[in-house]
PDB file of C-alpha atoms in Angstrom:
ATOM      1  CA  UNK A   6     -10.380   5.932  -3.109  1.00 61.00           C
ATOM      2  CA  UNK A   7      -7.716   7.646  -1.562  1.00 56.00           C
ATOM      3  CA  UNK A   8      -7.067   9.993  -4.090  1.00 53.00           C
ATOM      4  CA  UNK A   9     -10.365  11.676  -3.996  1.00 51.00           C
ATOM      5  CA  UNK A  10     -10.319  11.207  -0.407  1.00 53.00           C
ATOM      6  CA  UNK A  11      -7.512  13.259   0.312  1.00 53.00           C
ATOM      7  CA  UNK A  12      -8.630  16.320  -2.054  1.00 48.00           C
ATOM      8  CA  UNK A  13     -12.302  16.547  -0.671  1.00 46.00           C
ATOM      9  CA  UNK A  14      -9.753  16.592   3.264  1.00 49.00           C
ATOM     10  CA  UNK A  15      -8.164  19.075   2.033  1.00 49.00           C
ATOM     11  CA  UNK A  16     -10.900  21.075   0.364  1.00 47.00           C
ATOM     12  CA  UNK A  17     -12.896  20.184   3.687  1.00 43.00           C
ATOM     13  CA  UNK A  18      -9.374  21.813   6.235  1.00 47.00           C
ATOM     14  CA  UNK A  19      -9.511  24.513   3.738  1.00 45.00           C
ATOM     15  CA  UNK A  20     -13.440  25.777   4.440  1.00 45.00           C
ATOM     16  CA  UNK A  21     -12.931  25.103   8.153  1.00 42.00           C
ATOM     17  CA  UNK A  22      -9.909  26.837   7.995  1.00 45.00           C
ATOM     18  CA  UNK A  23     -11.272  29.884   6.493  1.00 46.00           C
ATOM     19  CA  UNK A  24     -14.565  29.810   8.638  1.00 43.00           C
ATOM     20  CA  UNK A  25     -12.307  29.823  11.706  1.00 42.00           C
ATOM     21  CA  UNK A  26     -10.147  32.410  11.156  1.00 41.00           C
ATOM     22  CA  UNK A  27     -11.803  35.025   8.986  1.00 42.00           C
ATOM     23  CA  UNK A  28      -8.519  37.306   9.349  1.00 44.00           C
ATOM     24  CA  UNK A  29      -6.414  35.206   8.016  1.00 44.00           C
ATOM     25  CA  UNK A  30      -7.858  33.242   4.649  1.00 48.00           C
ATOM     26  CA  UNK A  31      -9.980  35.531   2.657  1.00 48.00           C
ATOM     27  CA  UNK A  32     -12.787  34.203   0.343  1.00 49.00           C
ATOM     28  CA  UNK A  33     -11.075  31.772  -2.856  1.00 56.00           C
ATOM     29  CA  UNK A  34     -11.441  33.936  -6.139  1.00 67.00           C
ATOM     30  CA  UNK A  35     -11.209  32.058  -9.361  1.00 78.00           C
ATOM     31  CA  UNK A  36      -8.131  32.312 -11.109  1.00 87.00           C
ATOM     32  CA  UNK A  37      -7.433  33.511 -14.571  1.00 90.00           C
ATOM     33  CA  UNK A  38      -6.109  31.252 -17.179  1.00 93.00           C
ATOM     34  CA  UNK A  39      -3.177  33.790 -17.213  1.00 93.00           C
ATOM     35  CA  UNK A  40      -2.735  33.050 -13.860  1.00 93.00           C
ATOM     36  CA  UNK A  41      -2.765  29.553 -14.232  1.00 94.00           C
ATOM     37  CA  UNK A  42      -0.492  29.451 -16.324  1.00 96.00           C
ATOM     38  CA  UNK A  43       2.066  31.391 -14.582  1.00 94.00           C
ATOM     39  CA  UNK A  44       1.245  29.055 -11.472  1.00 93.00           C
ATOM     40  CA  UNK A  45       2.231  26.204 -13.188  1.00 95.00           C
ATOM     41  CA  UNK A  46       5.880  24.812 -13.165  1.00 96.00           C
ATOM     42  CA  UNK A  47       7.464  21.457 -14.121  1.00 97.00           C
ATOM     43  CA  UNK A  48       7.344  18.909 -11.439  1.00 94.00           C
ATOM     44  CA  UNK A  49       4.313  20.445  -9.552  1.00 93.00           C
ATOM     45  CA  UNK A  50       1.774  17.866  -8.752  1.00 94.00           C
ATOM     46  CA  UNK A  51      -1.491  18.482  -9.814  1.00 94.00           C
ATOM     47  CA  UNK A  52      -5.115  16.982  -9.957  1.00 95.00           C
ATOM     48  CA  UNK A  53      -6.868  18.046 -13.328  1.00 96.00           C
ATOM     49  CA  UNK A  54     -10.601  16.996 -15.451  1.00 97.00           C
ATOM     50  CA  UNK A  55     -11.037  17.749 -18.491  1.00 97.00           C
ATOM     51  CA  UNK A  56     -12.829  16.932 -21.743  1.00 97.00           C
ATOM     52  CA  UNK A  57     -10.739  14.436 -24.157  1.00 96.00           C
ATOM     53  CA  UNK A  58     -10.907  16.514 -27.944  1.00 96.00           C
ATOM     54  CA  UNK A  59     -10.352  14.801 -31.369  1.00 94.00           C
ATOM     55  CA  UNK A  60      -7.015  15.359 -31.500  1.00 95.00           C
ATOM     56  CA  UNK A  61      -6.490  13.426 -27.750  1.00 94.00           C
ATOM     57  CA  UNK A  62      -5.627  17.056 -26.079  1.00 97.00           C
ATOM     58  CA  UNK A  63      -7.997  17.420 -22.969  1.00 98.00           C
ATOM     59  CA  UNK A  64      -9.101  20.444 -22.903  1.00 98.00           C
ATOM     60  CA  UNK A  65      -9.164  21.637 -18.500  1.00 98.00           C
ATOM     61  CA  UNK A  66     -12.463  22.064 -16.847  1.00 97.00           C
ATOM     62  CA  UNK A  67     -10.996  21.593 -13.429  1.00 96.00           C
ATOM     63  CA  UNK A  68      -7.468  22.275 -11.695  1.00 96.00           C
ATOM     64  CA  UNK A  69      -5.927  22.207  -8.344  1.00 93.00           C
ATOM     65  CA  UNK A  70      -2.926  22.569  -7.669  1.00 92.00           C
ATOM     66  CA  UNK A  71      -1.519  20.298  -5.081  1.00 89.00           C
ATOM     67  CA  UNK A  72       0.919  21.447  -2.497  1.00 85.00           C
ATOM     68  CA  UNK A  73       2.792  18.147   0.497  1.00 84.00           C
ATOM     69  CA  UNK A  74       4.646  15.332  -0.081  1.00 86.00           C
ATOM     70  CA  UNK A  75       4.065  12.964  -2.794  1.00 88.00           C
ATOM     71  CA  UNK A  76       5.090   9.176  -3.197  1.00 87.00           C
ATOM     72  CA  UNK A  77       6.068   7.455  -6.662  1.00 88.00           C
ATOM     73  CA  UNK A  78       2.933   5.823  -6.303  1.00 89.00           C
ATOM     74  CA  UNK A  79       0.571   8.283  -5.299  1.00 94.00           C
ATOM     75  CA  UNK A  80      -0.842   9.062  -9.606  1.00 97.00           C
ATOM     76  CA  UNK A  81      -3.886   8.224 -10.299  1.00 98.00           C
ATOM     77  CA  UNK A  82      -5.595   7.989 -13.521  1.00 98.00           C
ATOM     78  CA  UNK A  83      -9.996   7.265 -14.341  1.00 97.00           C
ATOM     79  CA  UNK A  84     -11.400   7.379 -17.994  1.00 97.00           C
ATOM     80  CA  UNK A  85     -12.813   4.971 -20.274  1.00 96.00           C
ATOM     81  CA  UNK A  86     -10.675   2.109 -21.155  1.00 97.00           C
ATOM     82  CA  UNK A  87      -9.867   1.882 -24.805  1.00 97.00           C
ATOM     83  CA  UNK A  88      -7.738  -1.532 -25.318  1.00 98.00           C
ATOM     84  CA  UNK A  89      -7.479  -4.209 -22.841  1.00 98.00           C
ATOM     85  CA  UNK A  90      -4.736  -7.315 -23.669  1.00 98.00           C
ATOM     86  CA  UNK A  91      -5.407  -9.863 -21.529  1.00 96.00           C
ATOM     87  CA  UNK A  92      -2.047 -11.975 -22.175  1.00 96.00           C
ATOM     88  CA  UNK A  93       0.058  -9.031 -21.511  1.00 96.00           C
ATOM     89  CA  UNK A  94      -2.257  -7.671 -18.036  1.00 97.00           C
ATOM     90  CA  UNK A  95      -2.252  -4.121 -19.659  1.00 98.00           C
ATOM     91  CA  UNK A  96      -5.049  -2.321 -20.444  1.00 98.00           C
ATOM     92  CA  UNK A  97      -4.704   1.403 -22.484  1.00 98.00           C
ATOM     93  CA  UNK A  98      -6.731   4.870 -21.174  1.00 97.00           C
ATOM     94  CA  UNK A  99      -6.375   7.545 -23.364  1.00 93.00           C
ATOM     95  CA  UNK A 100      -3.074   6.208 -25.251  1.00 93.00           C
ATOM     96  CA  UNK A 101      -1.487   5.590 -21.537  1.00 97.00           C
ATOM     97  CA  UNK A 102      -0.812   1.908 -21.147  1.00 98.00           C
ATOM     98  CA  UNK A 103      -1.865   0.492 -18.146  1.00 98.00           C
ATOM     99  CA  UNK A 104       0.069  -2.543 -16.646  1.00 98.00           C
ATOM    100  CA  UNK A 105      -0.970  -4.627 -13.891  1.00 98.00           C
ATOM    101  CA  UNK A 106       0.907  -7.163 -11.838  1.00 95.00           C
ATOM    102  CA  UNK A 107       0.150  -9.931  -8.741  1.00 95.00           C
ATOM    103  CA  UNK A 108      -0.377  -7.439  -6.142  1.00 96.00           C
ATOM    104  CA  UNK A 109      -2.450  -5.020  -7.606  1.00 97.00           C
ATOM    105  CA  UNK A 110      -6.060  -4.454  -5.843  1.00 97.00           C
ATOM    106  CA  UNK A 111      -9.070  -5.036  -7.730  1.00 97.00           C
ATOM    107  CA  UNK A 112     -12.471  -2.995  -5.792  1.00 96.00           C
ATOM    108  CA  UNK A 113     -15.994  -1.662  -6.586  1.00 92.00           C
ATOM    109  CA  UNK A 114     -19.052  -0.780  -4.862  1.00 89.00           C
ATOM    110  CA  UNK A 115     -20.604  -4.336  -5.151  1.00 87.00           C
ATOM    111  CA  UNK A 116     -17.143  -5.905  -4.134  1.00 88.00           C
ATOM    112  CA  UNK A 117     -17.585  -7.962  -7.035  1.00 91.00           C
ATOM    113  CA  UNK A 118     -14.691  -6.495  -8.901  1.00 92.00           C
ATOM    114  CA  UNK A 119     -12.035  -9.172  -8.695  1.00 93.00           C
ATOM    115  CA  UNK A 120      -9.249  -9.365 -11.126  1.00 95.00           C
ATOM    116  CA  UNK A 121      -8.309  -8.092 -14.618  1.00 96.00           C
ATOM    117  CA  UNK A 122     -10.449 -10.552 -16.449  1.00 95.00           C
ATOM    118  CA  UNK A 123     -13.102  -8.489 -16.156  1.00 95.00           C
ATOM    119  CA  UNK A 124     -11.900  -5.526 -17.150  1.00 96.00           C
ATOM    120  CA  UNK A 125     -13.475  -4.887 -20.769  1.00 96.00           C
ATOM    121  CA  UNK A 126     -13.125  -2.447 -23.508  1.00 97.00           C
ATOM    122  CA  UNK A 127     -15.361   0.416 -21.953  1.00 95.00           C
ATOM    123  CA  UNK A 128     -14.964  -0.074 -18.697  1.00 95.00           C
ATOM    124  CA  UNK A 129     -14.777   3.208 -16.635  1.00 96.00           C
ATOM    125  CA  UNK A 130     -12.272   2.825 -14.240  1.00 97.00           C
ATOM    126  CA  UNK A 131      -9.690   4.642 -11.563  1.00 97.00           C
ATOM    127  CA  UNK A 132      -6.359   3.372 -11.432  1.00 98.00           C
ATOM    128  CA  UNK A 133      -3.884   4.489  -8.845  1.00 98.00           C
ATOM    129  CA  UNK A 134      -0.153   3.655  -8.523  1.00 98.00           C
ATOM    130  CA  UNK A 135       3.285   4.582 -10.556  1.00 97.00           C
ATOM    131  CA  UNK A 136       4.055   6.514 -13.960  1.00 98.00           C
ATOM    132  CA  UNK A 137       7.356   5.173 -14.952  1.00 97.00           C
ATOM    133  CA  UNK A 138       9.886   7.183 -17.518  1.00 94.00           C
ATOM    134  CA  UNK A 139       8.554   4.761 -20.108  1.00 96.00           C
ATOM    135  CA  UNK A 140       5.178   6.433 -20.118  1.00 96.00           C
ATOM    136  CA  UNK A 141       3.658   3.263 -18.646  1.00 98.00           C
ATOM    137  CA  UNK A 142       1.209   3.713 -15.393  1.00 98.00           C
ATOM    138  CA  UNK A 143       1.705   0.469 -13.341  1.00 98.00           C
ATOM    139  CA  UNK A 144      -1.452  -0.007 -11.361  1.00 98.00           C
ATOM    140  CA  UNK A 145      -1.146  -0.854  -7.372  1.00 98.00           C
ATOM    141  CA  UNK A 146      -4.909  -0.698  -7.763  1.00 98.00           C
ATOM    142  CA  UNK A 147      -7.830  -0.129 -10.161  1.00 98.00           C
ATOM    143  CA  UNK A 148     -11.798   0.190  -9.288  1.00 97.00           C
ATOM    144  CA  UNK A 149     -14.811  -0.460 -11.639  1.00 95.00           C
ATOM    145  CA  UNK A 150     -16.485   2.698 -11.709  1.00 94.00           C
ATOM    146  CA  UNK A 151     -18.070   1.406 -14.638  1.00 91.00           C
ATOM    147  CA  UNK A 152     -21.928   2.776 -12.798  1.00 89.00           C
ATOM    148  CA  UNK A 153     -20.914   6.313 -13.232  1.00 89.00           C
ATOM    149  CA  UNK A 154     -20.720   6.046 -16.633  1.00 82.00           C
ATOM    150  CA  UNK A 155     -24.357   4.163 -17.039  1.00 82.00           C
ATOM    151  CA  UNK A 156     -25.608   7.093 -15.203  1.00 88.00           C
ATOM    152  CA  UNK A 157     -23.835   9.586 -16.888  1.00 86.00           C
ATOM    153  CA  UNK A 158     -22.862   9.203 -20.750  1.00 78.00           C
ATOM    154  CA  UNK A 159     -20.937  12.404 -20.974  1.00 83.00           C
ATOM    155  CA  UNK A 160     -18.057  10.663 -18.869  1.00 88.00           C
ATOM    156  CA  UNK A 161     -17.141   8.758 -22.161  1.00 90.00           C
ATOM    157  CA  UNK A 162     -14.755  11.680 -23.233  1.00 93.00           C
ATOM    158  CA  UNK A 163     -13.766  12.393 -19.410  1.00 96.00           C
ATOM    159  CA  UNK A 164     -10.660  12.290 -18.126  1.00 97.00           C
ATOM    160  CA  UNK A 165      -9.038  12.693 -14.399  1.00 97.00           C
ATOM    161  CA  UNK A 166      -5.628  12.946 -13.657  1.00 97.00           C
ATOM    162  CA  UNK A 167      -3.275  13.513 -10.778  1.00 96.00           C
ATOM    163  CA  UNK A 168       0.164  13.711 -11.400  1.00 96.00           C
ATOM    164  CA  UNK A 169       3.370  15.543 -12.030  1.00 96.00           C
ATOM    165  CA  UNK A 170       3.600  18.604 -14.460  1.00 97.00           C
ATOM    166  CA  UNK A 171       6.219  17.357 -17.254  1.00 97.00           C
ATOM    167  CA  UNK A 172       6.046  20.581 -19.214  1.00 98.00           C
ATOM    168  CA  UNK A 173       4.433  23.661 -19.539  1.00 98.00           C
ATOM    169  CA  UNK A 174       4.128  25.999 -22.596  1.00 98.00           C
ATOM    170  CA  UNK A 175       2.234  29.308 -21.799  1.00 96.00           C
ATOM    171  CA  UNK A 176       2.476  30.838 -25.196  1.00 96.00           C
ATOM    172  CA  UNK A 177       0.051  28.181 -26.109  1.00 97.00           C
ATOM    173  CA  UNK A 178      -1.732  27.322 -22.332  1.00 97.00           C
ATOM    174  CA  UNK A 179      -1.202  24.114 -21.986  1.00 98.00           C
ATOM    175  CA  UNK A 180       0.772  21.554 -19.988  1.00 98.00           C
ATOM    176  CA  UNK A 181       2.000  17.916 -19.345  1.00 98.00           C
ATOM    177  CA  UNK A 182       1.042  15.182 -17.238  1.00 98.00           C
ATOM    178  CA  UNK A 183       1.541  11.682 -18.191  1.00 98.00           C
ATOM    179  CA  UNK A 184       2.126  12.564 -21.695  1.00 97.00           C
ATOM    180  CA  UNK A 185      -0.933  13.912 -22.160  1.00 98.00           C
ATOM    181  CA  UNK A 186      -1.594  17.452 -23.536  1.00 98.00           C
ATOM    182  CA  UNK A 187      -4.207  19.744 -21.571  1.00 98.00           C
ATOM    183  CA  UNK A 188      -5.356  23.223 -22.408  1.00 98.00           C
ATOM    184  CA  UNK A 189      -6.068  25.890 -20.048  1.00 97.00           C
ATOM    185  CA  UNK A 190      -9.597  27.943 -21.073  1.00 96.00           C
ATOM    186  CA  UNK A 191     -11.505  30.567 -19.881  1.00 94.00           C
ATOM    187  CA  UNK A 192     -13.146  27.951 -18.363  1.00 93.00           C
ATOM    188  CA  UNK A 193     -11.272  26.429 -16.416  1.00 94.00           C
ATOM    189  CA  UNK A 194     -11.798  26.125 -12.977  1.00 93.00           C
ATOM    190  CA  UNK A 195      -9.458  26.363 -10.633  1.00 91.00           C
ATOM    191  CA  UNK A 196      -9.105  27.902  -7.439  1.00 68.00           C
ATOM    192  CA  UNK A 197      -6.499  29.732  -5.178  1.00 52.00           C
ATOM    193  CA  UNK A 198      -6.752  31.092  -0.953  1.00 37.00           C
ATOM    194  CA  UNK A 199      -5.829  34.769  -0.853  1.00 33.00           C
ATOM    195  CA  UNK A 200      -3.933  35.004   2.350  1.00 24.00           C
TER     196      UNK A 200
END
């Protein structure tokens, strides 16, 4: 989709970037979570994985940062869904409710991903569209990535985000995206281009 599209462009630009002019980007060091943390401000966009904890913080295996223009549409959201309420259209991931409407896209690899009858309690999906104020996600679209998980079990307590940063405590390393509460480690990954 998109989403992923436009990170593994920009990761892509970045390599070339750096293989074309040696003088100017030096080789990407990992960062600290220290360093993280003092990267991070409110209303930064960024695209995050982690692993979903008992307690429903995620704690971060991944983190980029994400630098451009954004749209109100442009967050994205893929994990297991947990309650799906077929009268309403609205699905939850995580505790996030998930609303469709008329217009929103239905895809997956077969193409036999039509509507939101079929999503089930389960299902892994990626949805992509708004986060309103009212902590709801409305969905412009959402794909069946449901194969992953079949090959991969340990995507049940996955989660991938990209979003805005609501808030950010460093005392205790961790920040907000959708209302959801995710812990910087030791390891973390996440990357930055020494200039």
């Amino acid at each position: 989709m998109k989403t992923r599209n436009r990170f593994f462009a920009a990761a892509l630009g970045l390599l070339l970037l750096g293989a074309a002019s040696s003088g100017w980007a030096q080789p990407k060091v990992w960062m600290t979570p220290a360093e993280i943390m003092a990267a991070l401000k409110p209303g930064q966009w960024v695209q995050m994985e982690g692993t979903i904890q008992k307690d429903l913080t995620i704690m971060c295996t991944q983190l980029k940062i994400m630098t451009g223009d954004f749209l109100d549409d442009d967050w994205s959201l893929v994990g297991v869904v947990r309650k799906v309420d077929q009268e309403k259209q609205q699905m939850e991931i995580m505790r996030i409710p998930v609303k469709v409407h008329k217009d929103t896209e239905y895809e997956n690899e077969a193409g036999t991903f039509k509507g939101f009858s079929q999503v089930k309690v389960g299902s892994f999906v990626e949805v992509e569209g708004t986060y309103l104020k009212d902590g709801t996600f409305l969905a412009k679209e959402v794909e069946d990535e449901s194969q992953k998980l079949a090959e991969d079990s340990g995507l049940e307590n996955t989660i991938e985000a990209e979003g805005k940063i609501e808030r950010v405590d460093v005392a205790k390393s961790t920040f907000t995206v959708m209302g959801m509460t995710i812990k910087i480690t030791n390891q973390t990954k996440s990357r930055s281009v020494i200039r």
